[in-house]
């Protein structure tokens, strides 16, 4: 293989590593933010907020490397699809971490007050969302379009949990208006988790494009 | 279509030899894709031999009218040979033999009664190294018109020379030096002069064999812009080693390897998602 393409391969591998690190950081932020809520640990929540700068920096590094590769190597075919995918994944993963920060902020507020209810479905939903990020990053690393497709269907479980928790919190608010502030914050938390799962869906669609060159976003799901 | 049937169809599309029915698709970008996609030239099951050595193997490809088709592939893959079969330039070499058909507007250019001089007027050629005659700028362009008796008067000759130089985007640069030697022009200007010379006899198809490979980036850009303009009126087939050039200027790209046409399709498709692994490896520089 010519030297120039060895260099391109090295840069593509570096780009892959950076995206995977960012994905791991986003997943970690979601898990930690949810733990800070469930375990009522506000210090943990503050850690999530403090670490967000590092995640932002990781996104910027990916942007920079992507531009360098496009400018210096003009990649084509699967290389081009890979670079475009990395460029689209980075801000999506960074946004997931922003949602984790929002969850952490709500956790800090909620931890100041008595716990509204036992958290049963919330940790399930939090774990599911974080697992989806991890599975999405696995599909990216393994260039596995089938895994990505399967993951898109997982979003339905998140949506079902969201609806269930929404209804439950609504009953709290109806029965006792004093719970409204806490219930509303918990509602925000589940909304953030629901958005995170949506972003995983976007990532999976992008992975299918990367592997197969096929655009599946904004189209009805295949059965 | 079921998943199985779709897989089967795509597998068949990949493995079967390119056939006439596999016309290149119309590009999404209308500005680069005139509505007409009829094949101006068509190569059918072409084999080409130098002596006993077969250098082109069963090539079938359409060249749509008023489109730019780029032929890419490693050195020695047969792309220049294929180009030269399209106006019988290979006839000038001894010990060559052609099997199969090459059609221009549906008529076989290798049929016995074909007038090769007339054929080469209709299918003009521009070479890698600019090769102006050691004559004036004017005489270079006028040459083909004179020897073929294509003009009846001096004023008509002058008009055709001007028209050709304008079409080759050279007129403004040479209009005051028409009677100076063509060898005084820069490399890029000489190449555009050769294009003007090819255009003077009003060809329908223009074959270009690495027309910008000896030029600097600015001169290359001018040639590329010119090709973009010319395809409004001409069918262009270009051989290039420069893949980015193929990506920039062509509508359709064909990839050749060891005398075989591995894949042909819309340039966007070839450069973003080729069907064949071999094409992918070549495009991404992982070949060999």
XYZ file of C-alpha atoms in Angstrom:
511
model
C 0.000 0.000 0.000
C 1.394 3.441 -0.884
C 2.699 5.574 1.985
C 0.028 8.268 1.517
C -2.724 5.736 2.006
C -1.052 4.277 5.047
C -1.200 7.788 6.448
C -4.866 8.078 5.546
C -5.546 4.758 7.261
C -3.767 5.959 10.366
C -5.854 9.116 10.431
C -9.071 7.196 9.833
C -8.184 4.898 12.739
C -7.450 7.914 14.925
C -10.825 9.381 13.951
C -12.582 6.107 14.795
C -10.871 6.032 18.201
C -11.853 9.608 18.976
C -15.507 8.974 18.092
C -15.527 5.835 20.250
C -13.994 7.741 23.152
C -16.605 10.470 22.795
C -19.343 7.817 22.644
C -17.960 6.209 25.805
C -17.862 9.586 27.529
C -21.472 10.359 26.532
C -22.617 6.953 27.758
C -20.710 7.470 31.012
C -22.281 10.903 31.488
C -25.798 9.476 31.078
C -25.119 6.618 33.531
C -23.536 8.948 36.064
C -26.330 11.548 35.772
C -28.982 8.884 36.309
C -27.032 7.437 39.266
C -26.827 10.902 40.819
C -30.635 11.024 40.694
C -31.412 7.466 41.772
C -28.792 7.410 44.525
C -29.462 11.057 45.466
C -25.784 11.870 45.107
C -25.413 15.538 44.110
C -21.620 15.370 44.112
C -21.849 12.820 41.312
C -24.178 15.198 39.442
C -21.635 18.000 39.795
C -18.970 15.683 38.373
C -21.104 15.202 35.260
C -21.326 18.971 34.823
C -17.601 19.435 35.363
C -16.697 16.751 32.829
C -18.807 18.269 30.079
C -15.978 20.614 29.042
C -13.833 17.587 28.252
C -16.615 16.168 26.078
C -16.982 19.478 24.231
C -13.251 19.428 23.599
C -13.463 15.898 22.203
C -16.090 17.051 19.715
C -13.858 19.915 18.579
C -10.946 17.529 18.058
C -13.106 15.303 15.873
C -14.220 18.328 13.845
C -10.622 19.322 13.314
C -9.448 15.856 12.292
C -12.409 15.466 9.940
C -11.597 18.724 8.163
C -7.924 17.751 7.920
C -8.739 14.383 6.376
C -11.161 15.909 3.859
C -8.722 18.655 2.886
C -5.565 16.579 2.706
C -6.755 13.166 1.533
C -10.042 13.827 -0.324
C -11.356 10.424 0.696
C -13.814 8.581 -1.543
C -16.282 5.714 -1.350
C -16.276 3.919 2.025
C -13.600 6.249 3.404
C -15.755 9.246 2.542
C -18.835 7.655 4.085
C -16.840 6.866 7.210
C -15.523 10.414 7.578
C -18.986 11.899 7.007
C -20.401 9.534 9.604
C -17.775 10.504 12.158
C -18.526 14.168 11.441
C -22.232 13.601 12.040
C -21.823 11.363 15.086
C -19.626 13.775 17.011
C -22.158 16.600 17.557
C -24.909 14.049 18.185
C -22.875 12.390 20.937
C -21.959 15.765 22.381
C -25.649 16.689 22.510
C -26.392 13.454 24.371
C -23.871 14.527 26.981
C -25.647 17.906 27.169
C -28.870 16.056 27.958
C -26.973 14.147 30.662
C -25.922 17.519 32.115
C -29.537 18.643 32.177
C -30.492 15.433 33.985
C -27.688 16.113 36.481
C -29.001 19.664 37.088
C -32.498 18.324 37.769
C -30.971 15.684 40.068
C -29.246 18.387 42.113
C -32.596 20.197 42.542
C -34.558 17.023 43.261
C -31.996 15.803 45.788
C -32.725 18.958 47.854
C -36.290 17.776 48.392
C -37.854 14.569 49.722
C -38.019 11.845 47.093
C -41.386 11.964 45.334
C -41.706 8.228 44.796
C -39.615 5.084 44.662
C -37.611 5.129 41.430
C -38.426 1.836 39.667
C -38.947 2.507 35.967
C -36.570 5.492 35.865
C -33.388 3.430 36.387
C -34.676 0.906 33.843
C -35.155 3.665 31.303
C -31.790 5.247 32.162
C -29.967 1.952 31.746
C -31.767 1.243 28.504
C -30.766 4.622 27.062
C -27.127 4.183 28.131
C -27.088 0.605 26.796
C -28.377 1.911 23.490
C -25.485 4.380 23.263
C -23.040 1.571 23.974
C -24.650 -0.742 21.416
C -24.634 2.087 18.867
C -20.915 2.627 19.404
C -20.342 -1.139 19.063
C -22.201 -1.123 15.746
C -20.014 1.800 14.640
C -16.779 0.108 15.713
C -17.740 -3.199 14.123
C -19.273 -1.518 11.053
C -22.319 -3.692 11.646
C -25.372 -2.387 9.783
C -27.609 -5.203 11.044
C -26.823 -4.362 14.655
C -27.579 -0.709 13.909
C -30.896 -1.609 12.284
C -31.907 -3.796 15.235
C -31.108 -0.977 17.623
C -33.471 1.415 15.869
C -36.334 -0.841 16.970
C -35.196 -0.522 20.602
C -36.389 3.054 20.532
C -39.963 1.722 20.844
C -39.192 0.369 24.335
C -37.911 3.768 25.409
C -41.040 5.418 24.027
C -43.249 2.914 25.914
C -41.406 3.596 29.176
C -41.657 7.326 28.574
C -45.440 7.111 28.163
C -45.794 4.904 31.217
C -43.774 7.210 33.493
C -45.517 10.259 32.061
C -48.935 8.845 33.003
C -47.725 7.878 36.451
C -46.298 11.326 37.175
C -49.496 12.891 35.907
C -51.503 11.005 38.545
C -49.158 12.350 41.250
C -49.682 15.893 40.039
C -53.465 15.489 39.852
C -53.717 13.970 43.330
C -51.470 16.504 45.083
C -50.478 19.842 43.538
C -47.560 20.099 45.993
C -45.829 17.355 43.983
C -46.027 19.283 40.705
C -42.565 20.847 40.894
C -40.807 17.522 41.577
C -42.987 15.566 39.135
C -42.312 18.125 36.415
C -38.553 17.816 36.966
C -38.777 14.037 36.744
C -40.800 14.499 33.598
C -37.961 16.566 32.155
C -35.546 13.782 33.071
C -37.514 11.145 31.159
C -37.890 13.529 28.241
C -34.100 13.908 28.126
C -33.727 10.107 28.123
C -36.268 9.853 25.344
C -34.304 12.407 23.288
C -31.056 10.527 23.911
C -32.632 7.352 22.530
C -33.799 9.305 19.480
C -30.217 10.416 18.903
C -29.094 6.796 19.050
C -31.600 6.114 16.286
C -30.016 8.905 14.210
C -26.590 7.414 14.845
C -27.764 3.985 13.743
C -29.215 5.374 10.524
C -25.882 7.024 9.848
C -24.054 3.738 10.505
C -26.240 1.947 7.956
C -25.267 4.652 5.447
C -21.606 4.256 6.369
C -21.635 0.494 5.851
C -24.038 0.116 2.939
C -24.161 3.525 1.305
C -27.928 3.353 1.761
C -29.935 6.251 3.188
C -32.639 4.989 5.553
C -33.420 8.114 7.551
C -36.791 9.808 7.101
C -38.133 6.582 5.634
C -40.539 4.055 7.167
C -38.739 1.254 8.996
C -38.280 -2.031 7.204
C -40.255 -4.805 8.910
C -39.343 -6.651 -3.521
C -38.538 -9.124 -0.772
C -35.173 -8.955 0.967
C -34.125 -12.235 -0.688
C -35.144 -11.142 -4.155
C -33.411 -7.796 -3.661
C -30.215 -9.475 -2.564
C -30.425 -11.829 -5.524
C -31.002 -8.928 -7.918
C -28.103 -6.914 -6.558
C -25.839 -9.959 -6.684
C -26.824 -10.531 -10.295
C -26.224 -6.881 -11.116
C -22.746 -7.130 -9.676
C -21.676 -10.352 -11.307
C -23.118 -10.113 -14.803
C -21.132 -8.380 -17.506
C -22.305 -4.814 -18.078
C -25.037 -5.014 -20.682
C -26.663 -2.472 -22.930
C -29.763 -2.441 -20.767
C -27.672 -1.167 -17.869
C -27.765 2.408 -19.037
C -26.193 4.919 -16.721
C -28.859 6.545 -14.602
C -29.844 10.172 -14.956
C -28.086 12.275 -12.357
C -30.134 13.975 -9.690
C -28.377 17.231 -10.372
C -30.242 18.611 -13.357
C -27.645 21.245 -14.150
C -25.174 18.507 -14.933
C -27.609 16.156 -16.573
C -29.375 17.075 -19.785
C -32.647 15.252 -20.278
C -31.353 13.263 -23.233
C -29.557 10.108 -22.177
C -29.517 8.353 -25.544
C -26.261 6.603 -26.303
C -24.256 8.624 -28.805
C -21.687 5.854 -28.969
C -22.039 2.272 -27.898
C -19.390 -0.386 -27.575
C -20.638 -3.952 -27.802
C -18.604 -6.998 -26.760
C -15.397 -5.398 -27.892
C -12.189 -7.432 -27.902
C -8.970 -5.830 -29.015
C -5.683 -7.515 -29.849
C -2.130 -6.341 -30.308
C -0.849 -9.260 -32.350
C -1.865 -12.326 -30.349
C -2.222 -10.419 -27.103
C -5.773 -9.623 -26.121
C -5.769 -6.261 -24.377
C -9.501 -5.526 -24.193
C -11.898 -8.226 -23.059
C -15.567 -8.184 -23.966
C -16.158 -4.492 -23.261
C -19.735 -3.283 -23.445
C -20.450 0.320 -22.546
C -22.710 3.174 -23.608
C -21.517 6.741 -23.968
C -24.598 8.945 -23.546
C -25.010 12.013 -25.696
C -23.840 15.368 -24.301
C -22.410 13.810 -21.202
C -18.871 13.435 -19.963
C -17.814 9.849 -19.458
C -14.530 9.308 -17.635
C -12.501 6.137 -18.017
C -10.288 5.436 -15.045
C -7.985 2.609 -14.070
C -4.356 1.794 -13.374
C -1.676 2.193 -16.049
C -1.925 -0.444 -18.707
C -5.558 -1.290 -17.940
C -6.571 -0.540 -21.525
C -8.387 2.760 -21.067
C -6.387 4.605 -23.739
C -6.690 1.617 -26.065
C -10.449 1.643 -25.560
C -10.531 5.381 -26.257
C -8.542 4.899 -29.437
C -10.919 2.235 -30.737
C -13.676 4.848 -30.716
C -12.306 6.714 -33.733
C -10.177 3.871 -35.099
C -6.968 5.576 -34.073
C -5.595 2.097 -33.447
C -5.886 1.394 -37.179
C -2.660 3.306 -37.597
C -0.820 0.620 -35.641
C 0.214 -2.582 -37.368
C -0.832 -6.005 -36.107
C -3.966 -4.879 -34.334
C -7.337 -6.561 -34.538
C -10.826 -5.659 -33.334
C -13.762 -7.929 -32.557
C -17.222 -6.749 -31.565
C -18.900 -3.529 -32.560
C -18.476 0.183 -31.939
C -21.585 2.116 -32.880
C -21.830 5.836 -33.571
C -25.489 6.858 -33.780
C -26.275 3.174 -34.219
C -23.870 2.567 -37.099
C -20.814 0.374 -36.803
C -17.676 2.437 -37.319
C -15.750 -0.723 -38.225
C -18.084 -1.568 -41.144
C -16.129 -1.920 -44.406
C -17.543 1.134 -46.196
C -16.830 3.596 -43.391
C -14.741 6.602 -44.392
C -12.184 6.814 -41.587
C -11.298 10.446 -42.319
C -14.967 11.424 -42.017
C -15.242 9.287 -38.858
C -12.367 11.161 -37.241
C -14.037 14.447 -38.100
C -17.116 13.308 -36.237
C -15.112 11.783 -33.386
C -12.264 14.186 -32.634
C -9.348 13.558 -30.349
C -7.160 15.541 -27.961
C -3.971 13.969 -26.659
C -2.047 14.023 -23.414
C 0.757 16.190 -24.723
C -0.372 19.211 -26.615
C 0.874 18.824 -30.163
C 0.360 22.043 -32.087
C 1.795 22.146 -35.579
C 4.806 24.454 -35.978
C 2.542 26.963 -37.654
C 0.648 30.059 -36.613
C -2.222 29.917 -34.152
C -4.624 30.614 -37.020
C -3.194 27.945 -39.289
C -3.332 25.335 -36.573
C -7.078 25.770 -36.222
C -7.623 26.253 -39.945
C -5.637 23.131 -40.845
C -8.431 20.543 -40.700
C -10.860 22.877 -42.407
C -8.483 23.468 -45.298
C -7.322 19.918 -45.967
C -10.862 18.603 -45.775
C -12.224 21.436 -47.929
C -14.824 22.282 -45.325
C -14.956 26.014 -46.057
C -15.560 27.874 -49.266
C -14.162 31.313 -48.586
C -11.556 33.141 -46.567
C -14.253 34.906 -44.535
C -15.915 31.592 -43.716
C -12.538 30.187 -42.692
C -11.894 33.154 -40.417
C -15.336 32.817 -38.863
C -14.826 29.104 -38.161
C -11.385 29.714 -36.656
C -12.796 32.389 -34.364
C -15.763 30.208 -33.423
C -13.455 27.314 -32.540
C -11.083 29.460 -30.502
C -14.016 30.976 -28.638
C -15.439 27.541 -27.872
C -12.044 26.472 -26.581
C -12.028 29.562 -24.312
C -8.831 30.777 -25.961
C -10.020 33.581 -28.247
C -9.539 36.456 -25.801
C -5.997 35.348 -25.088
C -4.848 34.927 -28.702
C -7.010 37.219 -30.835
C -4.140 39.691 -31.200
C -1.550 36.985 -31.875
C -3.338 34.832 -34.426
C -0.439 35.028 -36.814
C 2.281 34.248 -34.313
C 3.667 30.778 -33.920
C 1.528 28.444 -31.832
C 4.702 27.288 -30.120
C 4.889 30.694 -28.388
C 1.796 29.848 -26.330
C 1.949 28.437 -22.807
C 1.352 24.720 -22.230
C -2.229 25.273 -21.141
C -2.911 27.554 -24.097
C -1.361 25.009 -26.491
C -3.666 22.326 -25.113
C -6.697 24.577 -25.577
C -5.439 25.331 -29.081
C -5.447 21.585 -29.774
C -9.001 21.439 -28.466
C -9.909 24.361 -30.761
C -8.288 22.495 -33.659
C -10.371 19.415 -32.842
C -13.544 21.543 -32.579
C -12.941 23.339 -35.888
C -14.200 20.422 -37.958
C -17.367 20.385 -35.825
C -17.103 16.948 -34.277
C -19.965 15.304 -32.406
C -17.807 13.332 -30.004
C -14.586 14.473 -28.372
C -12.096 11.923 -27.101
C -9.584 13.234 -24.580
C -6.598 11.212 -23.476
C -5.346 12.732 -20.225
C -5.760 16.247 -21.599
C -4.562 17.989 -18.429
C -1.967 15.634 -17.042
C 0.943 17.777 -18.215
C -0.555 21.063 -16.999
C -0.313 23.070 -13.794
C -3.402 23.381 -11.535
C -4.561 26.698 -13.022
C -4.296 25.471 -16.608
C -5.936 22.209 -15.523
C -8.823 24.131 -14.023
C -9.299 26.013 -17.298
C -9.404 22.730 -19.233
C -11.892 21.305 -16.748
C -14.112 24.385 -16.992
C -13.884 24.104 -20.735
C -14.953 20.448 -20.668
C -17.911 21.450 -18.506
C -18.936 24.029 -21.119
C -18.267 21.756 -24.081
C -20.523 18.985 -22.898
C -23.519 21.188 -23.632
C -22.767 20.587 -27.300
C -20.548 17.506 -27.465
C -20.363 13.988 -26.157
C -17.076 13.765 -24.287
C -15.098 10.705 -23.328
C -12.039 11.346 -21.231
C -9.266 9.099 -20.002
C -7.707 10.342 -16.809
C -5.304 9.160 -14.159
C -6.538 11.872 -11.850
C -9.482 10.461 -9.957
C -10.442 13.793 -8.471
C -10.602 15.154 -11.995
C -12.912 12.310 -13.030
C -15.043 13.042 -9.970
C -15.179 16.764 -10.735
C -15.979 16.761 -14.410
C -17.682 13.531 -15.410
C -21.285 12.391 -15.270
C -20.444 8.748 -15.756
C -17.342 6.867 -14.744
C -16.097 3.537 -16.029
C -13.407 1.637 -14.171
C -11.134 -0.644 -16.196
C -8.714 -3.211 -14.903
C -6.540 -5.502 -16.989
C -8.550 -4.861 -20.125
C -11.896 -5.486 -18.485
C -14.629 -3.014 -17.665
C -15.164 -3.756 -13.990
C -17.890 -1.243 -13.326
C -19.611 1.691 -14.959
C -22.178 4.001 -13.418
C -23.041 7.544 -12.408
C -19.909 9.268 -11.140
C -21.542 10.156 -7.827
C -22.364 6.507 -7.244
C -18.906 5.281 -8.224
C -17.222 7.753 -5.882
C -19.536 7.331 -2.907
C -20.766 3.768 -3.066
C -19.364 1.575 -5.851
C -20.817 -1.909 -6.327
C -17.541 -3.726 -6.876
C -14.885 -4.203 -4.244
C -12.197 -3.766 -6.871
C -13.579 -0.347 -7.806
C -13.794 0.581 -4.135
C -10.176 -0.451 -3.566
C -9.008 1.562 -6.574
C -11.017 4.654 -5.686
C -9.811 4.605 -2.088
C -6.200 3.988 -3.098
C -5.974 0.507 -1.605
C -5.375 -1.217 -4.885
C -2.724 -3.888 -5.108
